[in-house]
PDB file of C-alpha atoms in Angstrom:
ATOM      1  CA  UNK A   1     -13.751   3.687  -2.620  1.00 55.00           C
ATOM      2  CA  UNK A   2     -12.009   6.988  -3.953  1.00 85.00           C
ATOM      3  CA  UNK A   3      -8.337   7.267  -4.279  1.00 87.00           C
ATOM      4  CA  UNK A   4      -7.387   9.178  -1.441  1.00 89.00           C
ATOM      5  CA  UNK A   5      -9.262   5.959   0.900  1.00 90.00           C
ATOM      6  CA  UNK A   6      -7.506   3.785  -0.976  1.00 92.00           C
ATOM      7  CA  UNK A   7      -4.240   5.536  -0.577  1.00 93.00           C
ATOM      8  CA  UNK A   8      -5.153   6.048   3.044  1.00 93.00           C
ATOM      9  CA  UNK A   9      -5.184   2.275   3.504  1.00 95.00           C
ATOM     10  CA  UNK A  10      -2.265   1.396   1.734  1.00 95.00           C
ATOM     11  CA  UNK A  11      -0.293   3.598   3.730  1.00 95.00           C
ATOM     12  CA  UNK A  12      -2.106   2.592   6.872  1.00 96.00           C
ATOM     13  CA  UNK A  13      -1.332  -1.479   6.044  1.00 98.00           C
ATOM     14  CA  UNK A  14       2.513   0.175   5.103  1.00 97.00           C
ATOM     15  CA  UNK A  15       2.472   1.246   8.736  1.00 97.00           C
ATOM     16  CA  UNK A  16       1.046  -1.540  10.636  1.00 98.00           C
ATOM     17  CA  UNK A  17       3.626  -3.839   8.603  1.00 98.00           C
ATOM     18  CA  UNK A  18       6.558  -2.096   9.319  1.00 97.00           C
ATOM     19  CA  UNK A  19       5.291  -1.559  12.869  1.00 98.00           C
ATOM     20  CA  UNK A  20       5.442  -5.756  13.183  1.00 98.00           C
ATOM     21  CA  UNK A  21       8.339  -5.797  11.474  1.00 98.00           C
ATOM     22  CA  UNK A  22      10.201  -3.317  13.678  1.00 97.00           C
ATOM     23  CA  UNK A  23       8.768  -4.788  17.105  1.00 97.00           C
ATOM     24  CA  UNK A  24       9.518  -8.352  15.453  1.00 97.00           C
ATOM     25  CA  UNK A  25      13.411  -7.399  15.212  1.00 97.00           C
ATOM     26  CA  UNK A  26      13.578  -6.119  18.812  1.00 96.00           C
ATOM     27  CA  UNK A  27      11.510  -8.533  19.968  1.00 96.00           C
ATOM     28  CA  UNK A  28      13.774 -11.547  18.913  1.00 97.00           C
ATOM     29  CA  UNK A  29      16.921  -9.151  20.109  1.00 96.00           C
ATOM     30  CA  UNK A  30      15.723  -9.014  23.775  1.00 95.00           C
ATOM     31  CA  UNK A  31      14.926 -12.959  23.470  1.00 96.00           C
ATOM     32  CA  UNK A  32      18.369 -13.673  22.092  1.00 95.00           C
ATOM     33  CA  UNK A  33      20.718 -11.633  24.112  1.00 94.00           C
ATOM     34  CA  UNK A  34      18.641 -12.833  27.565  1.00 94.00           C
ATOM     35  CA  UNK A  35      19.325 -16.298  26.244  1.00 94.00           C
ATOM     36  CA  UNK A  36      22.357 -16.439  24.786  1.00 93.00           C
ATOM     37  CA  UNK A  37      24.170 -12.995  25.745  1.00 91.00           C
ATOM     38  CA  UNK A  38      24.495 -11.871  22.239  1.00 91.00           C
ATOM     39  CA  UNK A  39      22.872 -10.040  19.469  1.00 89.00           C
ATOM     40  CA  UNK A  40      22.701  -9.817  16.153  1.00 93.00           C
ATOM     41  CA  UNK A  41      24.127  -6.106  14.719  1.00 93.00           C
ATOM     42  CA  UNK A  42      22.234  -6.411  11.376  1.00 95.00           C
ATOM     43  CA  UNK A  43      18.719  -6.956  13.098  1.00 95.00           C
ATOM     44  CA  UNK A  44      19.904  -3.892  15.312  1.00 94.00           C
ATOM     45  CA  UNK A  45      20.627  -1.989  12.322  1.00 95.00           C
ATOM     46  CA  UNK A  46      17.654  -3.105  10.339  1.00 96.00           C
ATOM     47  CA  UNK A  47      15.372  -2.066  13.458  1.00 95.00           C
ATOM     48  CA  UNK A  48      17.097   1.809  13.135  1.00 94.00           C
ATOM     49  CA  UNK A  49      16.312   1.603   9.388  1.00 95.00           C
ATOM     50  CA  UNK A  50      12.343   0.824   9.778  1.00 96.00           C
ATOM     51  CA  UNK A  51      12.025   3.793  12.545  1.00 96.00           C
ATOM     52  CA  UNK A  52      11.921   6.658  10.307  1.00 95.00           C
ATOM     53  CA  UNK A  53       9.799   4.963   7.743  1.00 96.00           C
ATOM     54  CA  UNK A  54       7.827   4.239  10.217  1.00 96.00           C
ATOM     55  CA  UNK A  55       7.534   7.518  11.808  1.00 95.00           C
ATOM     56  CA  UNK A  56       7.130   9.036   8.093  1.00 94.00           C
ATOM     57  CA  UNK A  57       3.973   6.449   6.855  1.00 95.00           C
ATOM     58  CA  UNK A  58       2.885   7.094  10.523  1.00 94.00           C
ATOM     59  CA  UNK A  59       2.673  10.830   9.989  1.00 92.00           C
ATOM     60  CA  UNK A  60       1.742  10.501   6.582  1.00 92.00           C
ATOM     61  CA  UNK A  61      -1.670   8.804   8.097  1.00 93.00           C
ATOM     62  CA  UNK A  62      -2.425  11.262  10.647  1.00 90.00           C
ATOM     63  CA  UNK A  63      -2.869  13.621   7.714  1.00 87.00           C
ATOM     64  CA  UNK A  64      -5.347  11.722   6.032  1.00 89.00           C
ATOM     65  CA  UNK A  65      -7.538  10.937   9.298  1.00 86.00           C
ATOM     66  CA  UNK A  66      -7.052  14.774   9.941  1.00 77.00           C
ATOM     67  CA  UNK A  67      -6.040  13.870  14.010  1.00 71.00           C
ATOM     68  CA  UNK A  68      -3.151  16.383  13.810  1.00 68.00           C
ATOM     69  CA  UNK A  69      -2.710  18.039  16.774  1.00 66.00           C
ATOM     70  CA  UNK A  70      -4.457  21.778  16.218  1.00 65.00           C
ATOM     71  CA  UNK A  71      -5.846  24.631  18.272  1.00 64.00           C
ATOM     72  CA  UNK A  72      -9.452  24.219  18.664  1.00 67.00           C
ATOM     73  CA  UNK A  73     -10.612  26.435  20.859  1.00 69.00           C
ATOM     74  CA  UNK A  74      -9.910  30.003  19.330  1.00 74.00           C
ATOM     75  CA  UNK A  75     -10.544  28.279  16.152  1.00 70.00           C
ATOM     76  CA  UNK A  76     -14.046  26.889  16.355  1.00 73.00           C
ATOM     77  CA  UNK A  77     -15.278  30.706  17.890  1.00 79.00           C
ATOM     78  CA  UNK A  78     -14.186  31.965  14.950  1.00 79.00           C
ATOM     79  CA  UNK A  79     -17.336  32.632  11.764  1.00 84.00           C
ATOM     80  CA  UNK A  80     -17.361  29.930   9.169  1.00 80.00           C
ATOM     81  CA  UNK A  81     -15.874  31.901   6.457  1.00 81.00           C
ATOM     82  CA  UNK A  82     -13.076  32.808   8.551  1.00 83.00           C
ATOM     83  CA  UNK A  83     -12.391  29.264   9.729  1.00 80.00           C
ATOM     84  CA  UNK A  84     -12.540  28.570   5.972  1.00 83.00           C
ATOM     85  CA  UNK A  85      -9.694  30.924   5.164  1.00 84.00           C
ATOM     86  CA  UNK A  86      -7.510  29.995   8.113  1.00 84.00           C
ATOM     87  CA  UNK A  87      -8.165  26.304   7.348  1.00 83.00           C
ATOM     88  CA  UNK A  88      -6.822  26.908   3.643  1.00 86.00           C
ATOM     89  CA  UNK A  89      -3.987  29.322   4.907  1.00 89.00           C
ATOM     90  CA  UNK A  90      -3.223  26.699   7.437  1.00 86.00           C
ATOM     91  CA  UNK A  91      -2.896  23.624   4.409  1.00 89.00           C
ATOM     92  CA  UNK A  92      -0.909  25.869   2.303  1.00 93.00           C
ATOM     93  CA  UNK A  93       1.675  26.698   5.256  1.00 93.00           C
ATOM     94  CA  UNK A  94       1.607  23.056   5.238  1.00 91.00           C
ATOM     95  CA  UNK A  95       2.391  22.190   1.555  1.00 95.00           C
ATOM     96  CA  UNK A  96       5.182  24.526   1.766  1.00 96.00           C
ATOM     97  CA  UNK A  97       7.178  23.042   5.031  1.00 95.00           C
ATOM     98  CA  UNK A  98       6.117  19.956   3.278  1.00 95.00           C
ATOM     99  CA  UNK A  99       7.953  21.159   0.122  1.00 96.00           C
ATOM    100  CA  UNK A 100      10.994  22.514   1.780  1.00 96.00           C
ATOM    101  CA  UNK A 101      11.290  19.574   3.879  1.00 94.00           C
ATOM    102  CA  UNK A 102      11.002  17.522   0.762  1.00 94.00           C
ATOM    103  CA  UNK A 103      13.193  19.150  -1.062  1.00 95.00           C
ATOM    104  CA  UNK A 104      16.510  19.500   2.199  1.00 95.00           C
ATOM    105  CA  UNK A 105      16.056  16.037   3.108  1.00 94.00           C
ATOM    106  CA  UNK A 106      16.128  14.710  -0.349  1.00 94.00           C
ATOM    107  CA  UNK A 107      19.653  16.223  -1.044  1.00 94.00           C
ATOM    108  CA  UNK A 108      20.438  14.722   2.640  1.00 94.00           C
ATOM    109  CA  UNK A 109      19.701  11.359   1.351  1.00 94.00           C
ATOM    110  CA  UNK A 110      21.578  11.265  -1.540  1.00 95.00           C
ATOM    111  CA  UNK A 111      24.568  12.549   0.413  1.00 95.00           C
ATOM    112  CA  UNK A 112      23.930  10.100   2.626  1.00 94.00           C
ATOM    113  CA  UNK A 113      23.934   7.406   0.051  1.00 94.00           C
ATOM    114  CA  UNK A 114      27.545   7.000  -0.320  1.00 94.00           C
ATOM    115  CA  UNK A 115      28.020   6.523   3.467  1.00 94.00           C
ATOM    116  CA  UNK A 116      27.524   2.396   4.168  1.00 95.00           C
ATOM    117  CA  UNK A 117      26.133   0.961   7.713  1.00 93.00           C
ATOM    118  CA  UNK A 118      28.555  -0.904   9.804  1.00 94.00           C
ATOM    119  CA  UNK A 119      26.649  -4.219   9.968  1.00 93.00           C
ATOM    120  CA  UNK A 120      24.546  -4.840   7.050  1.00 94.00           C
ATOM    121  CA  UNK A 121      26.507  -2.500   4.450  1.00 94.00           C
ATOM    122  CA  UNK A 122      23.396  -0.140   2.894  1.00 95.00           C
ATOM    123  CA  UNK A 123      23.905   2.947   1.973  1.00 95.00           C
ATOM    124  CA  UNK A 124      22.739   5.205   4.807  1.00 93.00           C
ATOM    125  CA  UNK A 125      20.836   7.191   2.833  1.00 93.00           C
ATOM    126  CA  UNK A 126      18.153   4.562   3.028  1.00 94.00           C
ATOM    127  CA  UNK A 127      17.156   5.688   6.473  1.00 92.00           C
ATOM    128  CA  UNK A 128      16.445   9.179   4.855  1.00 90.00           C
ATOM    129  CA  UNK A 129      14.972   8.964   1.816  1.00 94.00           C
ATOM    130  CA  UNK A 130      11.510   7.644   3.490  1.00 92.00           C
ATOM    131  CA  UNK A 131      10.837  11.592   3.907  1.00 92.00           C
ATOM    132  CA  UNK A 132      10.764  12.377   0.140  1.00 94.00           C
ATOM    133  CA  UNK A 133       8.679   9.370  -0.617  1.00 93.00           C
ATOM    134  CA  UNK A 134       6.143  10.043   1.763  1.00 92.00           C
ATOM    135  CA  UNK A 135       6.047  13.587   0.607  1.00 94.00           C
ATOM    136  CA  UNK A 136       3.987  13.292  -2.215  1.00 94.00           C
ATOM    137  CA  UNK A 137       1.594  11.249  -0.110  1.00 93.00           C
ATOM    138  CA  UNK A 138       1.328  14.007   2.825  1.00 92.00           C
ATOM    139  CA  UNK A 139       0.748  16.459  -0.187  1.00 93.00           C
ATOM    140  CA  UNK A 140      -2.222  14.773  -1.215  1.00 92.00           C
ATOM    141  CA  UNK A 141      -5.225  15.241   1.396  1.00 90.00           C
ATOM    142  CA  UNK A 142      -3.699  19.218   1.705  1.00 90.00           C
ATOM    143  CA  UNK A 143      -4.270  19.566  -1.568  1.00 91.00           C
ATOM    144  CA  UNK A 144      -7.904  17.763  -1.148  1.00 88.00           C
ATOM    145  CA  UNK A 145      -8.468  19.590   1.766  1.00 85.00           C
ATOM    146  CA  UNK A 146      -7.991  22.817  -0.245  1.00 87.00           C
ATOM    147  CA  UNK A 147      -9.845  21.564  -3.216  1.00 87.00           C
ATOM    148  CA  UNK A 148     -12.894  21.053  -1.135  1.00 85.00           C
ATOM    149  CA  UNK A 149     -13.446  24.015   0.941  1.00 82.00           C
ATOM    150  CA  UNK A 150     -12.755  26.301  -2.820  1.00 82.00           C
ATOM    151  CA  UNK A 151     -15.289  24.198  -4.992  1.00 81.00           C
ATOM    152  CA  UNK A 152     -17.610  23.121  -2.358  1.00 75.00           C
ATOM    153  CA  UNK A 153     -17.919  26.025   0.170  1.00 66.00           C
ATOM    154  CA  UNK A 154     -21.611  24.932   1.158  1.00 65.00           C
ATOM    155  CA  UNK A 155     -20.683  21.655   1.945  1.00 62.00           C
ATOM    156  CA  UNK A 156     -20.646  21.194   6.166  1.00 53.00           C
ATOM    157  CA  UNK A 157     -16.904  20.048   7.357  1.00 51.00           C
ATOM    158  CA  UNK A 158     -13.965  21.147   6.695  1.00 51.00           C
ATOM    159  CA  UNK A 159     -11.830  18.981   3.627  1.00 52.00           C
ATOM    160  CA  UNK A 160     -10.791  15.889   4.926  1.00 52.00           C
ATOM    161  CA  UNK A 161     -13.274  15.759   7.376  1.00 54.00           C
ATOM    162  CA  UNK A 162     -15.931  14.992   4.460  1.00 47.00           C
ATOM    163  CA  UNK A 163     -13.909  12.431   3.126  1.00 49.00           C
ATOM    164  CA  UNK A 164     -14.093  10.536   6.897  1.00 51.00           C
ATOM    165  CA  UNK A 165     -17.675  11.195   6.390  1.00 50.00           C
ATOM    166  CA  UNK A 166     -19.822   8.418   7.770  1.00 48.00           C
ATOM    167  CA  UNK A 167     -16.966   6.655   9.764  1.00 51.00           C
TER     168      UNK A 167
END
């Protein structure tokens, strides 16, 4: 298994934990205010935490599995070399919103770091740095993607889709 499946899966078993972590929290929530009329603030809290990680992993492994949403119409009347082009134009754009993204919410996070949550008393910034980690890992099958359609013009698919490949 190469590196980028094996970074795939990690990030896909990072998902699907925090995912029954999340619904977990609400689930007991709804179960204990319906009982008892009351809820617990730091589970609520906790539960607002996970979301964006979620969200980022989440998006972080649509990348890989190359199911972002695209135009495919236009795009697949268009003559192989010209896809090829667009496609790397198109990863590129992506590396640099990626980048810039990276870079604004990273100084967001650390501002955000001396502001504490009500309930459970973490910094806030917490909830924001889950973009900058997951950065590097978005990075990763754009940069593939690129890597194969420069050195390996002949092969048929388009990056990502050869490392998915037999799936």
């Amino acid at each position: 298994m190469g590196t980028l499946k094996k970074i795939e899966k990690l990030v896909l078993d990072i998902s699907i934990l925090l995912f029954v972590v999340m619904l977990g929290i609400v689930l007991f929530q709804i179960l204990v205010r319906n009982l008892f009329g009351k809820s617990f603030a730091q589970l609520e809290e906790l539960a607002i935490i996970i979301l964006p990680w979620f969200g980022f992993f989440c998006a972080t492994y649509t990348l890989y599995r190359g199911n972002h949403v695209q135009i495919e119409y236009i795009y697949g009347k268009l003559p192989k070399t010209v896809r090829r082009v667009i496609f790397c134009l198109i990863q590129a754009v992506l590396l640099l919103l990626i980048g810039a993204i990276c870079y604004y919410s990273f100084g967001l996070a650390m501002r955000q770091m001396k502001v504490v949550t009500p309930a459970l008393g973490w910094p806030n910034g917490i909830s924001y740095i889950g973009f900058p980690i997951c950065s590097p890992l978005m990075a990763a099958p754009l940069v593939y993607n690129i890597y194969k359609i420069v050195c390996w013009p002949e092969e048929d698919g388009q990056g990502i889709d050869l490392l998915h490949k037999g799936d």
